[in-house]
Amino acid sequence: MSNTRKARRRTAPSPYPYWFYLPAAVVYAVLFLVPTFASFYFSLTRWSLFDYQFIGLDNFVLFFQEPALVKGFFNTILYAVTTSGLKVILGLPLAVLLTSRIVARGYLRSVVFFPVLVSTIGVGITFTVLMNPEQGLFNRSLAAVGIQGPGWLTDPSWALLSVALVDVWKGVGLATLIYIAGIVSIPQEYFEAARVDGAGAFGGFRHIILPLARPATVTVVILSLIGGLRSFDLIWAMTRGGPGFTSDVIASVIYKQYQAGFYGLSTAGNVILFLVVTAIVVPLFRYLNRGEVEQ
Amino acid sequence: MKRLALSATAILVSAVVFLIPFGFIALTAVKDRRQAALLDFSWPRQFRFVENFAEVVKARDYMLIIAFINSTILTVCSVAVMVVFAAMVGFVLQRRVSRWTGLINFLVLSGLIIPPAVVPTIWVLQSLGLFRTMPGLILIEVAFGMSFSILLFRAFVATIPRELDEAATIDGAGPMRLFARVIFPLLRSVAITVIVVQSVVVFNDFTNPLYFLPGDQNATVQLTLYNFQSQYSTQYNLLFMNMLLITVPPLVMFMFFNRRIVAGLTAGSLKG
């Protein structure tokens, strides 16, 4: 009797069967995991899709010898750090403003957030026109107040920065949104207690919002770093890595090498991008989350 | 008084920073060709909305119509598949803690962080006969969008009491029935969030169609805009009309589902 009951219990299926993982797992494994693992091997080959030849680390050596590619490597980091830094610096005050009692709050929130949903290519083309050195709205407005604007996208020292600024324009709404969610979740009593203790608006910001918005900052920094490091479409729509290769990033190098038929080199770029992302994001994730636990 | 001044400043700055670029798109889209070529922010001399609209739709054998059809198929199919697959994973992942849970959570986070390897993905697609095909691109979007969707579903499943599962199981419901009849209907609100957010993401995607579905006949709306940029570099009115048209679907989504989008993006990101 007890034997049969035990046997039945063993065969009774869980209401949460593992095969529910299966459809997602197949698609994910075949189209994401396999290519990711394969990239480590193919980055060590000279590759034409039909046949490949093992050449060791030559692709990586080439990558770090070619000035254009090295530039792309450093631009990637510069771009990601600039955009995520600016999104934090602009997103937090914007969120404070948009959670305060201000007229037309709903309109302001919508207008700041809407660019997040617009096509990146569309934004890129629009700002390329606005940043036109002679005819663009930017430089015409600057000329009206007597300033000669730079060649935003045509001057090698400005091109990457200009694209980064547009990236911030498009993405700051998401950062603001995350900060708003963080600020709204702070209990009102804290602010009341601070007011009783005589803290002004700035005191409340400095001693309540700033420390308690830390999880939101972690999210904003990590999301924008991940997005910034692999950013491709905005840069491609605005400069295609130019002038020359001064605004190339790893993702655009991957595309250019792919187009040129250097599949091994392109894949090496992918592996480098993978390493850069994990080397920056994973320790940062650990560090920022540890700090939060210690507090 | 001080608050009013602050509000007025905020509205003014927001108008300059955020509305002028959109106004520029709309105004340029209805100008005639010569005025649009001036690239200035000015009132149109004549409104040519209908003419420009017709011309951009007819361009290159109704390419834009084909692109809209392609983008619709891509978005609807990939989001539908993504929602069902991700809901199944999110459900079991939250409910059944086992030695697999850690590994699966790790894989989900990897999917968010790791940039996809381009050429090896093409190599895999090609060996499956899916390269340059719409089903291939649909599966790609599913694979790349899966992680974010799973995180949202997992978080929401945690708010559904387990007693419901037990009651359904005692009543004789198998896993399929439990999921399809009891759990999935309760996931409605988060499912709408996933659908809206992922639709906008897939519709706006440029990189994946560029790599995995090249070719004019398969062009999605983002690719037509990109191709128009080089082809119509002198016809800015048509270029911006194209842009205006493909901005309409996200705008409609935004107007109807603003709160859902906001809820989804903040919940997903703060927990992830």
Coordinates of C-alpha atoms in Angstrom, one line a residue:
Chain A
M1 CA 0.0 0.0 0.0
S2 CA 2.6 2.5 1.1
N3 CA 4.8 1.3 -1.8
T4 CA 2.2 2.1 -4.4
R5 CA 1.5 5.5 -2.8
K6 CA 5.2 6.3 -2.9
A7 CA 5.4 5.2 -6.6
R8 CA 2.4 7.3 -7.5
R9 CA 3.9 10.4 -5.8
R10 CA 7.1 9.9 -7.7
T11 CA 5.3 9.8 -11.0
A12 CA 2.7 12.6 -10.2
P13 CA 3.8 15.4 -12.6
S14 CA 4.6 18.8 -11.1
P15 CA 2.1 21.5 -12.0
Y16 CA 5.2 23.4 -13.2
P17 CA 6.8 21.2 -15.8
Y18 CA 10.3 21.8 -17.1
W19 CA 9.1 21.5 -20.7
F20 CA 7.6 25.0 -20.4
Y21 CA 11.2 26.2 -20.7
L22 CA 11.6 24.2 -23.9
P23 CA 10.2 26.5 -26.7
A24 CA 12.0 29.6 -25.4
A25 CA 15.2 27.6 -24.6
V26 CA 15.4 26.2 -28.2
V27 CA 15.1 29.7 -29.8
Y28 CA 17.4 31.3 -27.3
A29 CA 20.0 28.5 -27.5
V30 CA 20.1 28.2 -31.3
L31 CA 20.0 31.9 -32.1
F32 CA 21.8 33.4 -29.2
L33 CA 24.0 30.9 -27.2
V34 CA 25.3 29.0 -30.2
P35 CA 26.4 32.1 -32.1
T36 CA 27.9 33.6 -28.9
F37 CA 30.0 30.5 -28.3
A38 CA 30.9 30.1 -31.9
S39 CA 32.1 33.7 -32.0
F40 CA 35.0 32.8 -29.7
Y41 CA 36.2 30.2 -32.2
F42 CA 35.5 32.1 -35.4
S43 CA 37.3 35.2 -34.1
L44 CA 40.5 33.1 -34.3
T45 CA 40.0 32.3 -38.0
R46 CA 40.1 33.8 -41.4
W47 CA 36.5 33.2 -42.4
S48 CA 34.4 33.5 -45.6
L49 CA 31.3 31.7 -44.3
F50 CA 32.0 28.8 -46.6
D51 CA 35.4 27.9 -45.2
Y52 CA 37.6 29.0 -42.5
Q53 CA 41.3 28.8 -41.6
F54 CA 42.6 28.9 -38.1
I55 CA 45.0 31.8 -37.7
G56 CA 45.3 32.2 -33.9
L57 CA 45.2 35.6 -32.4
D58 CA 46.0 37.4 -35.7
N59 CA 42.6 39.2 -35.8
F60 CA 43.1 40.6 -32.4
V61 CA 46.6 41.7 -33.1
L62 CA 45.4 43.4 -36.3
F63 CA 42.5 45.0 -34.4
F64 CA 44.9 46.7 -31.9
Q65 CA 47.5 47.6 -34.6
E66 CA 45.2 49.3 -37.0
P67 CA 44.7 53.0 -35.8
A68 CA 41.2 53.1 -37.1
L69 CA 40.1 50.1 -35.1
V70 CA 41.9 51.2 -31.9
K71 CA 40.2 54.6 -32.2
G72 CA 36.9 52.7 -32.4
F73 CA 37.8 50.8 -29.2
F74 CA 38.4 54.0 -27.2
N75 CA 35.5 55.8 -28.8
T76 CA 33.2 53.1 -27.6
I77 CA 34.2 53.6 -24.0
L78 CA 34.2 57.4 -24.3
Y79 CA 30.7 57.3 -25.9
A80 CA 29.3 55.0 -23.2
V81 CA 30.8 56.9 -20.3
T82 CA 29.7 60.3 -21.7
T83 CA 26.1 59.3 -22.4
S84 CA 25.5 57.4 -19.2
G85 CA 27.2 60.2 -17.1
L86 CA 25.0 62.9 -18.8
K87 CA 21.9 60.8 -18.4
V88 CA 22.5 60.6 -14.6
I89 CA 23.4 64.3 -14.3
L90 CA 20.3 65.4 -16.3
G91 CA 17.9 62.7 -15.4
L92 CA 18.0 63.1 -11.6
P93 CA 17.3 66.9 -11.5
L94 CA 14.6 66.4 -14.2
A95 CA 13.0 63.7 -12.1
V96 CA 13.0 66.0 -9.0
L97 CA 11.5 68.7 -11.1
L98 CA 8.8 66.4 -12.5
T99 CA 7.8 65.0 -9.1
S100 CA 7.5 68.5 -7.6
R101 CA 4.3 70.4 -7.7
I102 CA 4.7 72.1 -11.0
V103 CA 2.1 73.3 -13.6
A104 CA 1.7 71.0 -16.6
R105 CA 3.5 68.1 -15.0
G106 CA 1.8 65.5 -17.2
Y107 CA 2.7 67.4 -20.4
L108 CA 6.3 67.8 -19.3
R109 CA 6.7 64.1 -18.5
S110 CA 5.2 63.1 -21.8
V111 CA 7.4 65.5 -23.8
V112 CA 10.6 64.3 -22.1
F113 CA 9.7 60.7 -22.5
F114 CA 8.4 60.6 -26.1
P115 CA 11.7 60.6 -27.9
V116 CA 12.5 57.3 -26.3
L117 CA 9.8 55.7 -28.5
V118 CA 10.7 57.4 -31.7
S119 CA 12.8 55.6 -34.4
T120 CA 16.5 56.0 -33.8
I121 CA 17.1 56.4 -37.5
G122 CA 14.5 59.1 -37.7
V123 CA 16.1 61.0 -34.8
G124 CA 19.5 60.6 -36.3
I125 CA 18.5 61.9 -39.7
T126 CA 16.6 64.9 -38.2
F127 CA 19.6 65.9 -36.1
T128 CA 22.0 65.4 -38.9
V129 CA 19.9 68.1 -40.8
L130 CA 19.7 70.3 -37.7
M131 CA 23.4 70.1 -37.2
N132 CA 24.3 71.0 -40.8
P133 CA 27.3 73.3 -40.5
E134 CA 26.0 76.1 -42.7
Q135 CA 22.3 75.7 -43.1
G136 CA 21.3 73.8 -39.9
L137 CA 19.1 75.3 -37.2
F138 CA 21.8 74.9 -34.6
N139 CA 24.4 77.1 -36.2
R140 CA 21.9 79.6 -37.6
S141 CA 20.6 80.1 -34.1
L142 CA 24.1 80.5 -32.7
A143 CA 25.0 82.9 -35.5
A144 CA 21.9 85.0 -34.6
V145 CA 23.5 85.6 -31.2
G146 CA 26.9 86.1 -32.8
I147 CA 28.6 82.8 -32.1
Q148 CA 30.1 80.7 -34.8
G149 CA 29.0 77.2 -34.2
P150 CA 31.3 74.2 -34.8
G151 CA 30.9 71.7 -37.7
W152 CA 29.0 69.4 -35.3
L153 CA 29.3 66.3 -37.4
T154 CA 32.0 67.3 -39.9
D155 CA 34.6 68.4 -37.4
P156 CA 36.6 65.3 -36.2
S157 CA 36.9 66.6 -32.7
W158 CA 33.1 67.2 -32.4
A159 CA 31.5 64.4 -34.3
L160 CA 31.4 61.7 -31.6
L161 CA 30.4 64.2 -28.9
S162 CA 27.6 65.5 -31.1
V163 CA 26.2 62.0 -31.6
A164 CA 26.5 61.4 -27.9
L165 CA 24.5 64.5 -27.2
V166 CA 21.7 63.4 -29.5
D167 CA 21.8 60.0 -27.7
V168 CA 21.3 61.8 -24.4
W169 CA 18.5 63.9 -25.9
K170 CA 16.7 60.7 -27.0
G171 CA 17.5 58.6 -23.9
V172 CA 17.2 61.0 -21.0
G173 CA 13.5 60.4 -20.8
L174 CA 14.0 56.8 -19.8
A175 CA 16.6 57.8 -17.1
T176 CA 14.1 60.4 -15.8
L177 CA 11.4 57.8 -15.7
I178 CA 13.5 55.4 -13.7
Y179 CA 14.4 58.2 -11.3
I180 CA 10.8 59.3 -11.0
A181 CA 9.8 55.7 -10.0
G182 CA 12.6 55.8 -7.4
I183 CA 11.6 59.2 -5.9
V184 CA 7.9 58.3 -5.8
S185 CA 8.7 55.2 -3.7
I186 CA 10.4 57.3 -1.0
P187 CA 7.9 57.5 2.0
Q188 CA 6.5 61.0 2.4
E189 CA 7.2 60.9 6.1
Y190 CA 10.9 61.3 5.4
F191 CA 10.3 64.6 3.7
E192 CA 8.0 65.8 6.5
A193 CA 10.5 64.8 9.2
A194 CA 13.2 66.7 7.3
R195 CA 11.0 69.8 7.1
V196 CA 10.3 69.6 10.8
D197 CA 14.0 69.4 11.4
G198 CA 14.3 72.6 9.4
A199 CA 15.7 71.2 6.1
G200 CA 15.0 73.3 3.0
A201 CA 14.3 72.0 -0.5
F202 CA 18.0 71.5 -1.1
G203 CA 18.5 69.7 2.2
G204 CA 15.7 67.3 1.3
F205 CA 17.4 66.7 -2.0
R206 CA 20.9 66.3 -0.5
H207 CA 20.0 64.1 2.4
I208 CA 16.9 62.1 1.3
I209 CA 16.6 61.9 -2.4
L210 CA 20.3 61.6 -3.3
P211 CA 21.0 58.6 -1.0
L212 CA 17.6 56.9 -1.5
A213 CA 17.7 57.2 -5.3
R214 CA 20.8 55.1 -5.4
P215 CA 19.1 51.9 -6.7
A216 CA 17.7 54.1 -9.5
T217 CA 21.1 55.5 -10.2
V218 CA 22.5 51.9 -10.4
T219 CA 19.8 51.0 -12.9
V220 CA 20.3 54.1 -15.0
V221 CA 24.1 53.8 -15.1
I222 CA 24.0 50.1 -16.0
L223 CA 21.3 50.3 -18.6
S224 CA 22.9 53.3 -20.3
L225 CA 26.4 51.7 -20.2
I226 CA 25.0 48.5 -21.8
G227 CA 23.2 50.6 -24.4
G228 CA 26.0 53.0 -25.0
L229 CA 28.7 50.3 -25.4
R230 CA 26.8 48.5 -28.1
S231 CA 25.3 51.6 -29.7
F232 CA 25.2 51.4 -33.5
D233 CA 22.2 52.7 -35.2
L234 CA 22.4 56.4 -34.1
I235 CA 26.1 56.6 -35.0
W236 CA 25.5 54.9 -38.3
A237 CA 22.6 57.2 -39.2
M238 CA 24.5 60.3 -38.3
T239 CA 28.1 59.9 -39.3
R240 CA 28.7 56.3 -40.5
G241 CA 31.8 56.5 -38.3
G242 CA 33.1 59.6 -40.1
P243 CA 34.7 62.0 -40.8
G244 CA 37.3 59.4 -41.7
F245 CA 37.0 57.0 -38.8
T246 CA 37.0 59.5 -36.0
S247 CA 33.5 58.6 -34.7
D248 CA 33.8 54.9 -35.3
V249 CA 32.8 52.6 -32.4
I250 CA 33.3 48.8 -32.1
A251 CA 29.8 48.2 -33.3
S252 CA 30.3 50.2 -36.5
V253 CA 33.7 48.5 -37.0
I254 CA 31.9 45.1 -36.8
Y255 CA 29.5 46.3 -39.5
K256 CA 32.2 47.7 -41.8
Q257 CA 34.4 44.6 -41.5
Y258 CA 31.3 42.4 -42.2
Q259 CA 30.5 44.5 -45.3
A260 CA 34.0 44.2 -46.5
G261 CA 33.9 40.4 -46.1
F262 CA 36.4 40.1 -43.2
Y263 CA 34.1 37.9 -41.2
G264 CA 36.8 36.7 -38.9
L265 CA 37.9 40.2 -38.1
S266 CA 34.3 41.3 -37.7
T267 CA 33.7 38.5 -35.2
A268 CA 36.9 39.4 -33.3
G269 CA 35.3 42.8 -32.9
N270 CA 32.2 41.1 -31.5
V271 CA 34.4 39.2 -29.0
I272 CA 36.2 42.4 -28.0
L273 CA 32.8 44.1 -27.5
F274 CA 31.7 41.2 -25.4
L275 CA 34.8 41.4 -23.3
V276 CA 34.5 45.2 -22.9
V277 CA 30.9 45.0 -21.9
T278 CA 31.4 42.2 -19.3
A279 CA 34.7 43.8 -18.0
I280 CA 32.8 47.1 -17.3
V281 CA 29.3 46.1 -16.5
V282 CA 29.8 43.0 -14.3
P283 CA 32.3 44.5 -11.8
L284 CA 30.3 47.8 -11.7
F285 CA 27.1 45.8 -11.0
R286 CA 28.7 44.0 -8.2
Y287 CA 30.3 47.1 -6.7
L288 CA 27.2 49.3 -6.9
N289 CA 25.0 46.6 -5.5
R290 CA 27.4 45.8 -2.7
G291 CA 27.5 49.4 -1.7
E292 CA 23.7 49.4 -1.4
V293 CA 23.7 46.4 0.9
E294 CA 26.3 47.9 3.2
Q295 CA 24.3 51.0 3.7
Chain B
M1 CA 4.8 82.8 -7.6
K2 CA 8.2 81.1 -7.6
R3 CA 6.6 77.9 -8.6
L4 CA 4.8 79.6 -11.5
A5 CA 8.1 81.0 -12.7
L6 CA 9.7 77.6 -12.5
S7 CA 6.9 76.0 -14.4
A8 CA 7.0 78.7 -17.1
T9 CA 10.7 78.2 -17.5
A10 CA 10.3 74.4 -17.7
I11 CA 7.6 74.6 -20.3
L12 CA 9.6 77.1 -22.4
V13 CA 12.8 75.0 -22.2
S14 CA 10.9 71.8 -23.0
A15 CA 9.4 73.4 -26.0
V16 CA 12.7 74.5 -27.4
V17 CA 14.6 71.3 -26.6
F18 CA 11.9 68.7 -27.4
L19 CA 9.2 70.2 -29.5
I20 CA 11.2 72.1 -32.1
P21 CA 12.8 68.9 -33.5
F22 CA 9.4 67.4 -33.9
G23 CA 8.0 70.6 -35.3
F24 CA 10.8 70.7 -37.8
I25 CA 10.0 67.2 -39.0
A26 CA 6.3 68.0 -39.4
L27 CA 6.9 71.4 -41.2
T28 CA 9.6 70.1 -43.5
A29 CA 7.4 67.1 -44.5
V30 CA 4.7 69.4 -45.9
K31 CA 6.9 71.9 -47.7
D32 CA 7.6 72.0 -51.4
R33 CA 10.9 70.6 -52.5
R34 CA 12.8 73.9 -52.9
Q35 CA 11.8 75.3 -49.6
A36 CA 12.6 72.0 -47.8
A37 CA 16.1 72.1 -49.3
L38 CA 16.8 75.3 -47.3
L39 CA 16.7 73.2 -44.2
D40 CA 15.4 76.1 -42.1
F41 CA 12.8 76.2 -39.4
S42 CA 10.1 78.2 -41.2
W43 CA 6.4 78.2 -42.0
P44 CA 5.7 76.3 -45.3
R45 CA 5.0 78.6 -48.3
Q46 CA 2.4 76.1 -49.4
F47 CA 1.0 73.0 -47.7
R48 CA 1.7 70.0 -49.8
F49 CA 0.7 67.3 -47.4
V50 CA -1.4 65.3 -49.9
E51 CA 1.1 65.6 -52.7
N52 CA 4.1 64.7 -50.6
F53 CA 2.2 61.9 -49.0
A54 CA 1.2 60.4 -52.4
E55 CA 4.7 60.9 -53.8
V56 CA 6.5 59.2 -50.9
V57 CA 4.0 56.3 -51.0
K58 CA 4.4 55.8 -54.7
A59 CA 8.2 56.1 -54.6
R60 CA 10.1 53.0 -55.9
D61 CA 7.0 51.0 -56.7
Y62 CA 5.1 51.5 -53.5
M63 CA 8.1 50.5 -51.4
L64 CA 6.8 52.1 -48.3
I65 CA 3.5 50.1 -48.4
I66 CA 5.5 46.9 -48.7
A67 CA 7.7 48.0 -45.9
F68 CA 4.7 48.7 -43.7
I69 CA 3.3 45.3 -44.4
N70 CA 6.7 43.7 -43.7
S71 CA 7.1 45.6 -40.4
T72 CA 3.6 44.7 -39.3
I73 CA 4.2 41.0 -40.0
L74 CA 7.5 41.1 -38.2
T75 CA 6.1 43.0 -35.2
V76 CA 2.9 41.0 -34.7
C77 CA 4.5 37.6 -35.2
S78 CA 7.6 38.2 -33.1
V79 CA 5.7 39.8 -30.2
A80 CA 3.0 37.1 -30.2
V81 CA 5.6 34.3 -30.0
M82 CA 7.7 36.2 -27.4
V83 CA 4.7 36.8 -25.1
V84 CA 3.7 33.2 -25.0
F85 CA 7.2 31.7 -24.7
A86 CA 8.3 34.3 -22.1
A87 CA 5.1 33.9 -20.0
M88 CA 5.7 30.1 -19.8
V89 CA 9.3 30.6 -18.7
G90 CA 8.4 33.3 -16.2
F91 CA 5.7 31.2 -14.7
V92 CA 7.8 28.0 -14.1
L93 CA 10.9 30.1 -13.2
Q94 CA 9.1 31.9 -10.4
R95 CA 7.1 28.9 -9.1
R96 CA 9.5 26.0 -9.2
V97 CA 12.8 26.7 -7.4
S98 CA 15.3 24.0 -8.3
R99 CA 19.0 23.6 -9.2
W100 CA 18.1 24.9 -12.6
T101 CA 16.8 28.3 -11.3
G102 CA 20.3 29.8 -10.8
L103 CA 21.5 28.8 -14.3
I104 CA 18.3 30.1 -16.0
N105 CA 18.5 33.4 -14.1
F106 CA 22.1 33.7 -15.2
L107 CA 21.1 33.0 -18.9
V108 CA 18.3 35.6 -18.7
L109 CA 20.7 38.3 -17.5
S110 CA 23.3 37.3 -20.1
G111 CA 20.7 37.9 -22.7
L112 CA 20.2 41.4 -21.5
I113 CA 23.9 42.2 -21.3
I114 CA 25.8 40.3 -24.0
P115 CA 25.8 42.0 -27.4
P116 CA 24.7 39.4 -30.0
A117 CA 27.6 38.1 -32.3
V118 CA 26.6 39.2 -35.8
V119 CA 28.4 37.0 -38.3
P120 CA 28.1 33.7 -36.3
T121 CA 24.3 34.4 -36.1
I122 CA 24.2 34.7 -39.8
W123 CA 26.2 31.5 -40.1
V124 CA 23.6 29.7 -37.9
L125 CA 20.7 31.2 -39.8
Q126 CA 22.2 30.2 -43.1
S127 CA 22.8 26.6 -42.1
L128 CA 19.1 26.5 -41.0
G129 CA 18.0 28.0 -44.3
L130 CA 16.6 31.0 -42.5
F131 CA 19.0 33.8 -43.5
R132 CA 17.3 36.5 -45.5
T133 CA 13.9 35.2 -44.6
M134 CA 11.1 36.8 -42.6
P135 CA 10.7 33.7 -40.2
G136 CA 14.4 33.9 -39.5
L137 CA 14.2 37.6 -38.5
I138 CA 11.1 36.9 -36.4
L139 CA 12.9 34.2 -34.4
I140 CA 15.9 36.6 -34.0
E141 CA 13.7 39.3 -32.5
V142 CA 12.1 36.6 -30.3
A143 CA 15.5 35.4 -29.1
F144 CA 16.9 38.9 -28.4
G145 CA 13.7 40.2 -26.7
M146 CA 13.1 37.2 -24.6
S147 CA 15.1 38.2 -21.5
F148 CA 13.4 41.5 -20.9
S149 CA 10.0 39.9 -21.3
I150 CA 10.8 37.0 -18.9
L151 CA 11.9 39.4 -16.2
L152 CA 8.6 41.3 -16.4
F153 CA 6.5 38.1 -16.4
R154 CA 8.5 36.5 -13.5
A155 CA 8.0 39.6 -11.3
F156 CA 4.3 39.6 -12.0
V157 CA 3.8 35.9 -11.4
A158 CA 5.2 36.4 -7.9
T159 CA 2.1 38.5 -7.1
I160 CA -0.4 35.7 -8.0
P161 CA -1.1 33.5 -4.9
R162 CA 0.0 29.9 -5.1
E163 CA -3.3 28.8 -3.6
L164 CA -4.9 29.4 -7.0
D165 CA -2.5 26.8 -8.6
E166 CA -3.3 24.3 -5.8
A167 CA -7.0 24.8 -6.2
A168 CA -6.8 24.3 -9.9
T169 CA -4.6 21.2 -9.5
I170 CA -6.9 19.7 -7.0
D171 CA -9.8 20.2 -9.4
G172 CA -7.9 18.1 -11.8
A173 CA -6.3 20.7 -14.1
G174 CA -3.1 19.6 -15.7
P175 CA -0.1 22.0 -16.2
M176 CA -1.3 23.1 -19.6
R177 CA -4.8 23.9 -18.4
L178 CA -3.5 25.5 -15.2
F179 CA -1.3 27.8 -17.3
A180 CA -3.7 28.5 -20.1
R181 CA -6.9 28.9 -18.2
V182 CA -5.9 30.1 -14.7
I183 CA -2.5 31.9 -14.9
F184 CA -2.3 33.4 -18.3
P185 CA -5.6 35.3 -18.0
L186 CA -4.3 36.8 -14.8
L187 CA -1.1 37.9 -16.5
R188 CA -3.2 40.1 -18.8
S189 CA -2.0 43.5 -17.6
V190 CA 1.7 42.6 -17.7
A191 CA 1.2 40.9 -21.0
I192 CA -0.2 44.2 -22.4
T193 CA 2.8 46.0 -21.1
V194 CA 5.2 43.5 -22.8
I195 CA 3.2 43.7 -26.0
V196 CA 3.3 47.4 -26.1
V197 CA 6.9 47.9 -25.2
Q198 CA 8.2 45.1 -27.4
S199 CA 6.1 46.2 -30.4
V200 CA 7.7 49.6 -30.2
V201 CA 11.2 48.1 -29.9
V202 CA 10.7 45.7 -32.8
F203 CA 9.0 48.2 -35.0
N204 CA 11.9 50.7 -34.4
D205 CA 14.6 48.0 -34.8
F206 CA 17.1 48.9 -37.5
T207 CA 20.2 46.8 -36.8
N208 CA 18.7 43.3 -36.9
P209 CA 16.8 43.8 -40.2
L210 CA 20.0 45.4 -41.6
Y211 CA 22.0 42.3 -40.8
F212 CA 19.6 39.5 -41.1
L213 CA 17.0 40.5 -43.7
P214 CA 18.8 42.7 -46.3
G215 CA 17.3 43.3 -49.7
D216 CA 14.7 45.7 -51.1
Q217 CA 11.8 43.3 -51.2
N218 CA 12.1 42.6 -47.6
A219 CA 12.7 46.1 -46.4
T220 CA 11.2 47.1 -43.1
V221 CA 10.1 50.7 -42.5
Q222 CA 13.3 51.6 -40.7
L223 CA 15.4 50.3 -43.6
T224 CA 13.3 52.3 -46.1
L225 CA 14.0 55.5 -44.1
Y226 CA 17.7 54.7 -44.1
N227 CA 17.7 53.9 -47.9
F228 CA 15.7 57.1 -48.6
Q229 CA 18.3 59.1 -46.8
S230 CA 20.9 58.3 -49.5
Q231 CA 18.5 58.2 -52.4
Y232 CA 16.5 61.3 -51.6
S233 CA 19.2 63.5 -50.2
T234 CA 17.9 66.4 -52.3
Q235 CA 14.3 65.8 -51.5
Y236 CA 14.1 66.6 -47.8
N237 CA 10.3 67.0 -47.9
L238 CA 9.9 63.4 -49.0
L239 CA 12.5 62.1 -46.5
F240 CA 10.7 63.9 -43.6
M241 CA 7.3 62.8 -44.8
N242 CA 8.5 59.2 -44.7
M243 CA 9.8 59.9 -41.2
L244 CA 6.5 61.4 -40.2
L245 CA 4.6 58.4 -41.4
I246 CA 6.7 55.8 -39.6
T247 CA 6.5 57.9 -36.4
V248 CA 2.7 57.5 -36.3
P249 CA 2.5 53.9 -35.0
P250 CA 4.7 54.6 -31.9
L251 CA 2.8 57.9 -31.4
V252 CA -0.5 56.0 -31.3
M253 CA 0.9 53.4 -28.9
F254 CA 2.2 56.2 -26.7
M255 CA -1.2 58.0 -26.6
F256 CA -3.2 54.9 -25.8
F257 CA -0.7 53.0 -23.5
N258 CA 1.4 55.7 -21.9
R259 CA 0.9 54.4 -18.4
R260 CA 1.5 50.7 -19.5
I261 CA 4.8 51.7 -21.1
V262 CA 5.9 53.7 -18.1
A263 CA 4.9 50.9 -15.7
G264 CA 6.7 48.2 -17.7
L265 CA 9.9 50.1 -18.3
T266 CA 10.3 51.2 -14.6
A267 CA 9.2 47.8 -13.1
G268 CA 11.4 45.8 -15.4
S269 CA 14.4 48.0 -15.0
L270 CA 14.3 48.5 -11.2
K271 CA 13.9 44.8 -10.5
G272 CA 16.2 43.6 -13.2

